[in-house]
XYZ file of C-alpha atoms in Angstrom:
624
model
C 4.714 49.534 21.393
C 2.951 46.299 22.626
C -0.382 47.720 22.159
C 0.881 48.921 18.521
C 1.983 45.315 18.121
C -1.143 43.528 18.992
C -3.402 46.398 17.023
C -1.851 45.631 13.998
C -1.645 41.685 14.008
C -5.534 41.642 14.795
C -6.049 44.020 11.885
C -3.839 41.819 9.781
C -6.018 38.309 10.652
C -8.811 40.579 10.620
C -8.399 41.526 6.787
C -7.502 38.191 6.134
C -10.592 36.467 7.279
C -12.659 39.103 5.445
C -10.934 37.626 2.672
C -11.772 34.007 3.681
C -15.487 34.977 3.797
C -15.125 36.902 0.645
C -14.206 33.695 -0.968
C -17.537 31.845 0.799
C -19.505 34.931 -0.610
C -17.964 34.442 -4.129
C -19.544 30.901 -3.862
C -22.260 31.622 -3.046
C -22.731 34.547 -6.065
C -21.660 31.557 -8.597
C -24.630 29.019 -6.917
C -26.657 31.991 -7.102
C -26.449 32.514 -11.057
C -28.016 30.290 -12.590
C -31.331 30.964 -10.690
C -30.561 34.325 -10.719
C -30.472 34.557 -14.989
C -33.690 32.468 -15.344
C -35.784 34.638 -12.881
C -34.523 37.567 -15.508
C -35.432 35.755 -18.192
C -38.949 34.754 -16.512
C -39.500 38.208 -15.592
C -38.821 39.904 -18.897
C -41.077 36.822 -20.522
C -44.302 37.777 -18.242
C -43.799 41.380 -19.278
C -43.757 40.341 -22.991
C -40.269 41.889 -23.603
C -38.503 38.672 -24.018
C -40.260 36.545 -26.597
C -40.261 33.979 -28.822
C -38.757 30.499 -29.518
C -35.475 30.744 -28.748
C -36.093 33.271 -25.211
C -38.652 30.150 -24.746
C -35.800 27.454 -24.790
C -33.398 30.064 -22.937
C -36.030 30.228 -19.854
C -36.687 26.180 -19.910
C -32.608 25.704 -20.229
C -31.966 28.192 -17.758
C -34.326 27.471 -15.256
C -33.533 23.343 -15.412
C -29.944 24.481 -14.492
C -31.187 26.817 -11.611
C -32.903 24.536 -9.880
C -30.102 21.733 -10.440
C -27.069 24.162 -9.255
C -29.583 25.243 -5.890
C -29.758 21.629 -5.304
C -25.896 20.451 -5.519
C -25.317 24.136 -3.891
C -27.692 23.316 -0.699
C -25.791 20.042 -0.581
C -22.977 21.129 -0.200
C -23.917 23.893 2.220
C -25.380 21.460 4.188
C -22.302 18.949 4.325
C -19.740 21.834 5.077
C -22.113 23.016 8.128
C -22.856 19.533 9.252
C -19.638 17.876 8.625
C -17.969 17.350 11.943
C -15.075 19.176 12.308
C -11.796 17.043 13.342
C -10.724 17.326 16.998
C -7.398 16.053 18.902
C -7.507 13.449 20.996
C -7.270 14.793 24.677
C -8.088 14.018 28.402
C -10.864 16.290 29.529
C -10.337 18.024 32.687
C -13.377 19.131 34.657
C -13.172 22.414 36.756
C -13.522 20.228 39.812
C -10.571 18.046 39.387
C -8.581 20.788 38.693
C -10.092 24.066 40.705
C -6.686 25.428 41.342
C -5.607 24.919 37.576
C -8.895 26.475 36.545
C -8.232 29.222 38.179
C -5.092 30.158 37.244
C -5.771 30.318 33.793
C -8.929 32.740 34.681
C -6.464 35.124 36.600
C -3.317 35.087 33.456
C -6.680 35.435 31.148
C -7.523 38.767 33.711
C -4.487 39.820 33.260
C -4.256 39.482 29.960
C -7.532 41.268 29.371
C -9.410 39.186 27.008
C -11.726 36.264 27.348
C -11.268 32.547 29.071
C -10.966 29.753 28.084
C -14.048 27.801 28.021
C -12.593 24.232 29.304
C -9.245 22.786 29.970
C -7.958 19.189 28.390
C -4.212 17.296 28.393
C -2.598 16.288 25.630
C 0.146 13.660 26.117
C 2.552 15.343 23.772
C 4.292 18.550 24.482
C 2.737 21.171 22.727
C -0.250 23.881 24.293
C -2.698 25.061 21.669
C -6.732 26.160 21.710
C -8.997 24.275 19.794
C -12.338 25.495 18.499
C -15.188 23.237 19.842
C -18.402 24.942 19.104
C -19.601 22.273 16.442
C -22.728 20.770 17.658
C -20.977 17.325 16.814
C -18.667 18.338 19.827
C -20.945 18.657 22.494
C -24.252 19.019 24.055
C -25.890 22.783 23.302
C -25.772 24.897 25.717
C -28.334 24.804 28.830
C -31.248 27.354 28.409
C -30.574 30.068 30.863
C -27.291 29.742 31.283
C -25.340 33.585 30.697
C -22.826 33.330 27.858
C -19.645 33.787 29.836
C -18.524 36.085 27.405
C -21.567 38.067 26.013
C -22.064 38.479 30.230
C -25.522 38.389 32.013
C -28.194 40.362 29.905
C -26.350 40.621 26.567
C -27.768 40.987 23.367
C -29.234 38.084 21.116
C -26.432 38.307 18.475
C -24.435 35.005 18.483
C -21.643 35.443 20.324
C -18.838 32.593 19.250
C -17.704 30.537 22.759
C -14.174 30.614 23.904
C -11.840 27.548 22.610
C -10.948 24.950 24.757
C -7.530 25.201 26.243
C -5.288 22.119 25.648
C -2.126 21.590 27.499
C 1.094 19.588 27.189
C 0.643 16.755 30.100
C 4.760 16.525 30.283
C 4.230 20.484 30.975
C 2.364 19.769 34.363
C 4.885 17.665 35.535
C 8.185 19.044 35.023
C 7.439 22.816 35.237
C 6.707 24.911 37.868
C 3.713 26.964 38.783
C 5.012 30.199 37.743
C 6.959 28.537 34.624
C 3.602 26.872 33.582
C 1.606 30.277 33.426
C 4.687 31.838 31.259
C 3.988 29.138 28.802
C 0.179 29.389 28.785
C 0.326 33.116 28.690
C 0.691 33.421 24.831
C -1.637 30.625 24.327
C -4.555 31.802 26.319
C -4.148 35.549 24.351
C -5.206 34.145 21.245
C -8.731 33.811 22.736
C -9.156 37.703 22.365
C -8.747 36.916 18.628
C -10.775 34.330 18.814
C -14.249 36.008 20.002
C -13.728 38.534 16.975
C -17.076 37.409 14.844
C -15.393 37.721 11.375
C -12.482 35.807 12.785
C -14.673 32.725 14.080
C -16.944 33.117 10.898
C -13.955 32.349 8.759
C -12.330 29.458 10.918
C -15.575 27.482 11.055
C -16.003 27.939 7.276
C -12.534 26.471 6.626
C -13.139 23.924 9.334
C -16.099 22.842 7.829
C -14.331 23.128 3.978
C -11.592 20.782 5.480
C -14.507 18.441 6.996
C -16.643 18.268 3.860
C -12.999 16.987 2.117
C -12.837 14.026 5.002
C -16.278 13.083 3.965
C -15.476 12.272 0.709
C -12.928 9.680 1.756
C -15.300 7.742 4.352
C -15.324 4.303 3.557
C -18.281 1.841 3.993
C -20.676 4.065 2.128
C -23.297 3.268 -1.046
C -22.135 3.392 -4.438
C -24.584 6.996 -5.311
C -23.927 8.455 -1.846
C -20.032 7.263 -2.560
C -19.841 9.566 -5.648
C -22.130 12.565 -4.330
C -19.783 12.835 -1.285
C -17.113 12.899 -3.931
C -18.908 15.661 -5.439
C -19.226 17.528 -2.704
C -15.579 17.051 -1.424
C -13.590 17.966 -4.728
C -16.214 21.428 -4.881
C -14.670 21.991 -1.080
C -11.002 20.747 -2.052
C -11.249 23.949 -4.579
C -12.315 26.174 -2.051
C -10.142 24.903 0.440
C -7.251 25.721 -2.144
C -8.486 29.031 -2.873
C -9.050 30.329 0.789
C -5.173 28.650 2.233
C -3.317 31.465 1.997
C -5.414 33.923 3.770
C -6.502 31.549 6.599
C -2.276 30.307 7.230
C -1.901 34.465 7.625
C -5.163 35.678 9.378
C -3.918 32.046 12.267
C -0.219 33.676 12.076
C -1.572 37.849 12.476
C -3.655 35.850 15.627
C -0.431 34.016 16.725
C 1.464 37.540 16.393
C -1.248 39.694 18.175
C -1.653 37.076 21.057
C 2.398 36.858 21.563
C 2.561 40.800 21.824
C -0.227 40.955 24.601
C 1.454 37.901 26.431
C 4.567 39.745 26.277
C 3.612 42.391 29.608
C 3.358 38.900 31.435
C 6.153 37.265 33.157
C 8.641 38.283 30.456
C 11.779 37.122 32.822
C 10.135 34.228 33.443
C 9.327 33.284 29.896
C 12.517 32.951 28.977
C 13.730 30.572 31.422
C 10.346 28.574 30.612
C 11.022 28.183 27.278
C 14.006 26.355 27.943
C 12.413 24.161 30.537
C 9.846 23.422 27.217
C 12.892 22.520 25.259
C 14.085 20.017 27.689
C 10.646 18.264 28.209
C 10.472 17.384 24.967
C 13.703 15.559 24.601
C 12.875 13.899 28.056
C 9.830 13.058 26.672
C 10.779 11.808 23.333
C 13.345 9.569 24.815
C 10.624 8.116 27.415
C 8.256 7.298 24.824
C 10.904 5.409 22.099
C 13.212 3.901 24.695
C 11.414 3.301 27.994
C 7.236 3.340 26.853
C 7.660 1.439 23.536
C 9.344 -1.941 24.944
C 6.672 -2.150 27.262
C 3.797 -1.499 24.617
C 5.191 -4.129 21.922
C 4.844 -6.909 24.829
C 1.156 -5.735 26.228
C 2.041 -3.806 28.805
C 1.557 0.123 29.020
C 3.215 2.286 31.927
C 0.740 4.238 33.644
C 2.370 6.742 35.362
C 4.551 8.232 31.836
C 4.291 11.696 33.206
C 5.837 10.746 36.360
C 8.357 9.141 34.465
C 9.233 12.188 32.169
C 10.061 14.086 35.563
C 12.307 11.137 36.347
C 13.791 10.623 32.992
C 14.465 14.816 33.485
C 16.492 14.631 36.580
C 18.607 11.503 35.690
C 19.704 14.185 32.288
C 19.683 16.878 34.787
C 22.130 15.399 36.859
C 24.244 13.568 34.051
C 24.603 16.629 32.203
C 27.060 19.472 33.605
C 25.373 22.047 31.402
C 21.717 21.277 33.207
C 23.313 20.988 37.011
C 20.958 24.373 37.011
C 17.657 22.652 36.293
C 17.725 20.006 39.472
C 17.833 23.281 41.499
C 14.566 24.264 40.671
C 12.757 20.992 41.842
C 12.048 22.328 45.359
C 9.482 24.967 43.548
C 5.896 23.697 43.670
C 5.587 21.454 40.695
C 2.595 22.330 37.966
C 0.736 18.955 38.794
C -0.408 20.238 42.095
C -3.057 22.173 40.114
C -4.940 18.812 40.111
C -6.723 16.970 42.374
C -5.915 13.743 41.664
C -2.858 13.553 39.673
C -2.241 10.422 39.515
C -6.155 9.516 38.002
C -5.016 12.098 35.801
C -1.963 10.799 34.722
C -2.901 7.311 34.167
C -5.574 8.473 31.319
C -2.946 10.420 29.913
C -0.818 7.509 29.766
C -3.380 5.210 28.501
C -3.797 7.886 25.462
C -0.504 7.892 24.839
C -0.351 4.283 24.174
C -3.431 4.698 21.563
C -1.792 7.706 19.842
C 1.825 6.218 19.629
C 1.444 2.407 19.976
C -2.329 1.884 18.329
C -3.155 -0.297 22.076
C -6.920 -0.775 23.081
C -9.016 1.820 25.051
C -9.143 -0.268 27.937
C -7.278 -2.753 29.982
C -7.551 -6.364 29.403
C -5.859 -9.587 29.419
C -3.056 -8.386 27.087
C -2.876 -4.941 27.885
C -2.568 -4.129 31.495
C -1.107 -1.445 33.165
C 2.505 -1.498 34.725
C 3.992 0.441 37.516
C 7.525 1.440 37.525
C 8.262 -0.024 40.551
C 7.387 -3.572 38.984
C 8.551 -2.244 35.271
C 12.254 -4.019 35.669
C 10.719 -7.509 36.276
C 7.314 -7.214 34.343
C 8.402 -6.061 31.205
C 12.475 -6.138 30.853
C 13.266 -9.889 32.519
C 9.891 -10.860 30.353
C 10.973 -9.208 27.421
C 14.229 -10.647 27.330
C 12.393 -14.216 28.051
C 10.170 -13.651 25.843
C 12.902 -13.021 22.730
C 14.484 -15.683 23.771
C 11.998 -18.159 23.544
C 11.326 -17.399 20.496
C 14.725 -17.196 19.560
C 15.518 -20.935 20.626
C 12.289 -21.694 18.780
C 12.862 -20.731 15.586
C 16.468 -22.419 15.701
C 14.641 -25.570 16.590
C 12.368 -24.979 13.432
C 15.797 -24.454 11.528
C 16.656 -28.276 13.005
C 20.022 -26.747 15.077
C 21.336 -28.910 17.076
C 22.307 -28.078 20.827
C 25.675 -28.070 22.769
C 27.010 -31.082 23.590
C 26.713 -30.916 27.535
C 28.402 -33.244 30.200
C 25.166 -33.369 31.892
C 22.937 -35.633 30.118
C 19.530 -33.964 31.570
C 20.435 -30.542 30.397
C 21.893 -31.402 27.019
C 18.757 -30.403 24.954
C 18.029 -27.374 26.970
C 18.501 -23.822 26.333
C 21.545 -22.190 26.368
C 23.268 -18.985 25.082
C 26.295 -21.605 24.053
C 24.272 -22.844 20.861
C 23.808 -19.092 19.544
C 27.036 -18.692 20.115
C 28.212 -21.491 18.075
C 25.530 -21.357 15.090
C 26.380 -17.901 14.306
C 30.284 -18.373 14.813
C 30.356 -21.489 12.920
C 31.436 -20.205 10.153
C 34.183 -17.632 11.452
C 36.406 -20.782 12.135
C 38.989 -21.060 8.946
C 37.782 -23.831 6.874
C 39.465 -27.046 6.425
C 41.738 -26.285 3.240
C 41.060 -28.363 -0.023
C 43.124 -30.674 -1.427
C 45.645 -28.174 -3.920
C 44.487 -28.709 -7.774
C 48.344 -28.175 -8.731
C 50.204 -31.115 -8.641
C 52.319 -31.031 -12.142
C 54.938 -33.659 -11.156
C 55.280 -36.522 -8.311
C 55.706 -35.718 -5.139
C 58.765 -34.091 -3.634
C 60.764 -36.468 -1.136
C 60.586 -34.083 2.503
C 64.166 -35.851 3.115
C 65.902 -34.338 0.377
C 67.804 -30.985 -0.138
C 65.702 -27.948 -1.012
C 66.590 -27.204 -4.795
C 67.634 -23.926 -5.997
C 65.117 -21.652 -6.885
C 64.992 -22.242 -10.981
C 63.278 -18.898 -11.675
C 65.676 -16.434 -10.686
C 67.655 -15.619 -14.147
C 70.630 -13.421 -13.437
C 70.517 -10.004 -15.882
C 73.619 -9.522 -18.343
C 75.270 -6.625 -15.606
C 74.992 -8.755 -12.805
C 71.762 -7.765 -11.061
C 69.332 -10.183 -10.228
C 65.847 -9.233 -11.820
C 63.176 -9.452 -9.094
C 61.663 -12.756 -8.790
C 58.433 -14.021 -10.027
C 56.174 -15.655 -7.408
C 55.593 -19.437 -7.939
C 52.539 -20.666 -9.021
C 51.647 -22.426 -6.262
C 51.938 -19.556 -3.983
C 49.207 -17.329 -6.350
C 46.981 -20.301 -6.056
C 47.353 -20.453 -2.194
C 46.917 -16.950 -2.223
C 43.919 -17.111 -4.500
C 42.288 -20.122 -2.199
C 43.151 -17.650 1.017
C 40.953 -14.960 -0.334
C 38.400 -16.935 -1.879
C 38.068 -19.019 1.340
C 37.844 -16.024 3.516
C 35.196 -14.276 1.038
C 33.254 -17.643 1.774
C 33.227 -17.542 4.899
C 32.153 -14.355 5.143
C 29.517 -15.304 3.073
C 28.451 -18.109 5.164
C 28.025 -16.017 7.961
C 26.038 -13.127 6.597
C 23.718 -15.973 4.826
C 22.995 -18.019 8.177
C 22.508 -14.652 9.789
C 20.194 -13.058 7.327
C 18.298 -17.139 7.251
C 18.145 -16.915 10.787
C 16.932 -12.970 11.453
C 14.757 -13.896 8.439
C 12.278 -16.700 10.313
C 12.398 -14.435 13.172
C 10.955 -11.567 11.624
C 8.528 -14.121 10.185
C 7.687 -15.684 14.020
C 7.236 -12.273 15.039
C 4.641 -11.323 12.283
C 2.800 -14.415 13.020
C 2.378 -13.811 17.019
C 1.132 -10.138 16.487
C -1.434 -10.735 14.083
C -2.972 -13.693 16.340
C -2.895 -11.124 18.977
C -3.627 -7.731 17.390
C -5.521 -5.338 19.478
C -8.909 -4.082 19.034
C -10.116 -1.570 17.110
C -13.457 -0.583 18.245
C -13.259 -0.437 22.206
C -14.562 2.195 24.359
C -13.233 5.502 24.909
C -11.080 6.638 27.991
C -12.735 9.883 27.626
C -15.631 11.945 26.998
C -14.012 13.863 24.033
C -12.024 11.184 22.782
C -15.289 9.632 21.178
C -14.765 12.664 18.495
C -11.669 11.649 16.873
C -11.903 9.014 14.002
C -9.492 5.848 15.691
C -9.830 3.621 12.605
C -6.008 4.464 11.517
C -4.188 3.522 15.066
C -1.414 4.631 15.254
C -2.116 8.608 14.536
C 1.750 9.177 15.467
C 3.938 6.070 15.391
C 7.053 6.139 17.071
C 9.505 4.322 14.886
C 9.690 2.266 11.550
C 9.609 -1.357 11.805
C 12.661 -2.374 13.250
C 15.271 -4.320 10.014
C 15.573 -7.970 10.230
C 19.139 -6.963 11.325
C 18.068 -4.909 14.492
C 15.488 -7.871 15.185
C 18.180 -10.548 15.431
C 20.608 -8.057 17.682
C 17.781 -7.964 20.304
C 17.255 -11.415 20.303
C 20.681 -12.489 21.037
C 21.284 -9.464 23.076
C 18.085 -10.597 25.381
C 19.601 -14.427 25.043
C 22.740 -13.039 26.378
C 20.748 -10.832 29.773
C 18.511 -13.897 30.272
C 22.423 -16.006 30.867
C 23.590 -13.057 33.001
C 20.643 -13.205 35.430
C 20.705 -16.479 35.639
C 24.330 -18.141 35.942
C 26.689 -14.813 36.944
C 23.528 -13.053 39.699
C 22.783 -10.088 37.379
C 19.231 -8.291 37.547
C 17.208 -6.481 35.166
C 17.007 -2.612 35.482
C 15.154 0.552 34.039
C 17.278 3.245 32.762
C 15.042 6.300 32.473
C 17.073 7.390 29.274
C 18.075 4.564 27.954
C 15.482 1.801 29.061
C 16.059 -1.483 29.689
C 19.214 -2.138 30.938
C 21.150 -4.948 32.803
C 22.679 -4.496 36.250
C 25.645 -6.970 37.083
C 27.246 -6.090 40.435
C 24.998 -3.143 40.518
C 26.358 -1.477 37.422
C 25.011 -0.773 34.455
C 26.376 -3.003 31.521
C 26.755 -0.436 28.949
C 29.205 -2.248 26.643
C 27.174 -4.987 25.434
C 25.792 -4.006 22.741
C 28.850 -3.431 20.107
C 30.230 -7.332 21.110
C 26.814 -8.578 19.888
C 26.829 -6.865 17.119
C 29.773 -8.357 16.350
C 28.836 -11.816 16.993
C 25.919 -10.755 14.667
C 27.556 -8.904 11.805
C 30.882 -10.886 11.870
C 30.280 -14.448 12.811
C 33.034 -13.181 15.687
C 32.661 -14.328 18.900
C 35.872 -13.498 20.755
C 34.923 -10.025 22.046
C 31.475 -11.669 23.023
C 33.088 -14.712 24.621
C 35.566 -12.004 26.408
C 32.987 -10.730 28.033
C 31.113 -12.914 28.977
C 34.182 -14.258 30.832
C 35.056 -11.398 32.481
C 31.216 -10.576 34.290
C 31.198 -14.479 34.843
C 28.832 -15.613 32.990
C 28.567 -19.562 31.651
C 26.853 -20.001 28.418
C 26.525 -23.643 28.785
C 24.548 -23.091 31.652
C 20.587 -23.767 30.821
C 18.291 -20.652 31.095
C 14.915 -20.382 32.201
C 12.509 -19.276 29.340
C 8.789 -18.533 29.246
């Protein structure tokens, strides 16, 4: 049945890329008209069959437009085979720093009887897929008497299209195993049988090139007439792009199909349990990158071990979760990354790539963008992060003209101290000293004399008394109660808002006088073929709401008053990131009494807190 399987979904991307190229041959037949019409009417002119005035016109008309459709057609055949194809960003792995790597994918490509991979590269996301890299734009051509690995040693002429380029998952190499790894890749690596078909290759590069002659088109920086003949050329390839969709989505999903059939024979058992270890990468991943890598990028600092970290970040879920106690079991198995030679090289260019794809950083270190080891991450980047916001924090209430604390000591009465953010944004939460009342009717009632009888109380004609009718004062008190409350809501959502407002504003200003380059170096030899005008390709988050801006300020005001009046110390969670240790614990219920400080004007569960993990907020803090 498996050789059933993969027969049919290789005939099925097999028709389908004949229909691609039928669609290029179509093309070419319309280009071909024109010219193809006036060397009819030439021909039937020189034989005197075809004469007279308006034949005469016909032949001029005809062969005008001939020449002109040639032209525009060679232009465009000439942009689609010279545009350069689009190519993910990846760390290139030579066969020497990774022998033993190289060599397993030659044996599971044995096995698998079809042809290798030509090269191996990492991606720092988790996902394994080939890439086509035969452009010339991709490389240098090949060296003259070299054997075609595939075509073999004393093969024909005919062109023989080279094997893809393997590209693997760097979180892969680090949390799976060995024999895990190779149940992954074995699906992957089928598709290169597929791949060395002719009329399969034929039809990828011409939609690769279609989909490249439509990127032209959009490439800034270029002359008005070349401007609107590469917008020529790209809305003739948008229609053939359109045209040719279909067929190339199901020729790459009869590839996908025939490849997964012939991996099937190969580790089977194995590929199940792999598939969950895939599953679980990427969450570990995903959760290293927003809560752990991120902090660290948005202050100039990148971590450059992240794949080391994912393994971490892996085991601390591993062992926190009951329904993954399974997984840490598995860590005495030889680990994927011992394929490599130098791992940790490795690793660190992953990293760096990483920060360019996610963050938009610079290609290269510098004096605000260095690289940070996790040993040193809890002091380099959370105690100066939380510094950092807090400086500015105190800095844009001084722009705002609030005053500090009164202190008893003299010396320390201007300085900084998580006391005045407590009281400017709890201010307001106080009640209000109440107004003097609007409803004074008569004189004043003497507080020595007798309470009078309630005068609104009428008695009904069978004795019941009727129910009675609230004084007017007490609907006015009432009134001021809920009018006074609304205010002071008010008042604190309004000095909030003011005060996340000029923050968000600080911020702004302090990244764009230190943005990062644009137009650094590469890390890598291949990464000079990707188009890094438009950093970030994959952003992590949104901009973070004026809200969430002002909850990390006072939340990093509040660690930098822990670590330095009640002993506490700054910590890495590999899930959760920052974090902040007091007594060796993890201070996990912070964050809901700041954001009730923030959202409220309420200080009391704040203050409550900070009372019980003795911490003084008059106490002066060290900034940066």
């Amino acid at each position: 049945m498996t050789g059933i399987g993969v027969e049919a979904g290789a005939q099925a991307a097999r028709s389908r890329a004949l229909a691609v190229l039928r669609i290029r041959s179509r093309a070419l037949a319309v280009a071909l008209l024109p010219a193809a019409v006036a060397v009819v009417l030439l021909a039937g002119g020189s034989t005197g069959h075809l004469v007279g005035g308006v034949w005469d016109a016909a032949r001029l008309v005809m062969s005008v437009l001939g020449v002109l459709v040639l032209l525009a057609a060679g232009v465009i055949a000439l942009v689609v085979a010279r545009a350069r194809p689009a190519v993910s960003p990846t760390v290139a792995i030579a066969e020497e720093a990774a022998p033993d790597l190289y060599r397993m994918v030659r044996d599971l490509a044995d096995r698998l009887d079809v042809p290798a991979p030509s090269a191996i590269a990492l991606t720092p996301d988790c996902d394994s897929w080939l890439e086509d890299r035969t452009h010339p734009a991709h490389g240098p051509p090949p060296q003259e008497g070299r054997d075609d690995e595939i075509a073999g040693a004393g093969g024909s002429h005919r062109r023989v299209p080279a094997a893809p380029v393997l590209v693997i998952g760097s979180p892969f190499l680090w949390w799976m195993r060995v024999g895990e790894l190779r149940a992954v890749l074995a699906p992957v690596v089928a598709g290169t049988g597929p791949s060395a078909h002719p009329d399969i290759a034929a039809a990828r590069r011409f939609v690769r090139g279609l989909d490249a002659a439509v990127a032209v088109g959009s490439t800034p920086g270029r002359c008005p007439l070349t401007r609107v003949l590469c917008a020529g050329v790209a809305s003739v390839a948008r229609v053939m792009l359109r045209g040719c969709r279909e067929h190339a989505a199901l020729m790459e999903r009869g590839v996908a199909a025939a490849a997964a059939e012939r991996a099937q024979a190969v580790d089977y058992g194995l590929r199940i349990v792999a598939q969950e270890q895939v599953g679980l990468a990427y969450a570990g991943w995903d959760r290293l990158l927003t809560r752990v890598a991120l902090p660290a990028w948005r202050m100039g600092r990148w971590p450059s071990r992240l794949d080391a970290g994912v393994v971490a970040a892996l085991t601390e879920l591993s062992r926190r979760d009951r329904l993954a106690e399974g997984f840490a079991s598995r860590l005495g198995e030889r680990p994927a990354c011992d394929l490599l030679e130098e791992p940790g090289t490795i690793d660190e260019a992953a990293s760096l790539l990483a920060a360019r794809l996610f963050h938009g950083g610079p290609a290269e270190n510098g004096p605000d963008w260095a690289p940070v080891d996790w040993q040193e991450y809890p002091e380099e980047v959370v105690d100066r992060k939380w510094r950092l916001d807090a400086a500015r924090l105190h800095r844009v209430l001084d722009a705002q003209g609030v005053t500090h604390t009164p202190s008893t000591t003299a010396p320390d009465s201007h300085a900084p101290t998580l006391a005045r953010v407590l009281t400017h944004l709890s201010a307001s939460h106080h009640p209000a000293p109440e107004p003097p009342s609007t409803h004074q009717a008569g004189p004043a009632l003497d507080a020595s004399a007798p309470a009078a009888a309630p005068s609104n109380t009428p008695a009904a004609a069978d004795g019941e008394t009727l129910p009675q009718e609230p004084p007017a004062s007490a609907s006015a008190s009432d009134d001021e109660s809920v009018t006074a409350g609304t205010g002071r809501r008010t008042t604190v959502e309004g000095e909030a808002e003011t005060l996340a407002a000029a923050l968000t504003a600080e911020l702004a200003r302090e990244e764009a006088t230190t943005s990062h380059p644009r137009s650094t170096p590469e890390i890598t030899s291949d990464a000079t073929l990707w188009d890094d005008t438009a950093l970030p390709l994959f952003p992590l988050q949104p901009p973070r709401t004026a809200r969430e801006l002002l909850t990390d300020h006072v939340t990093a005001m509040v660690c930098c008053a822990a670590i330095d009046t009640a002993g506490a110390t700054p910590g890495l969670d590999w899930l959760d990131g920052p974090s902040l240790l007091i007594n060796g614990e993890r201070a996990a219920d912070l964050t809901p009494r700041v954001l009730s400080l923030v959202e409220d004007g309420d200080p009391a569960p704040l203050r409550a807190w900070l009372v019980k993990s003795g911490i003084r907020p008059e106490k002066p803090v060290r900034l940066v």
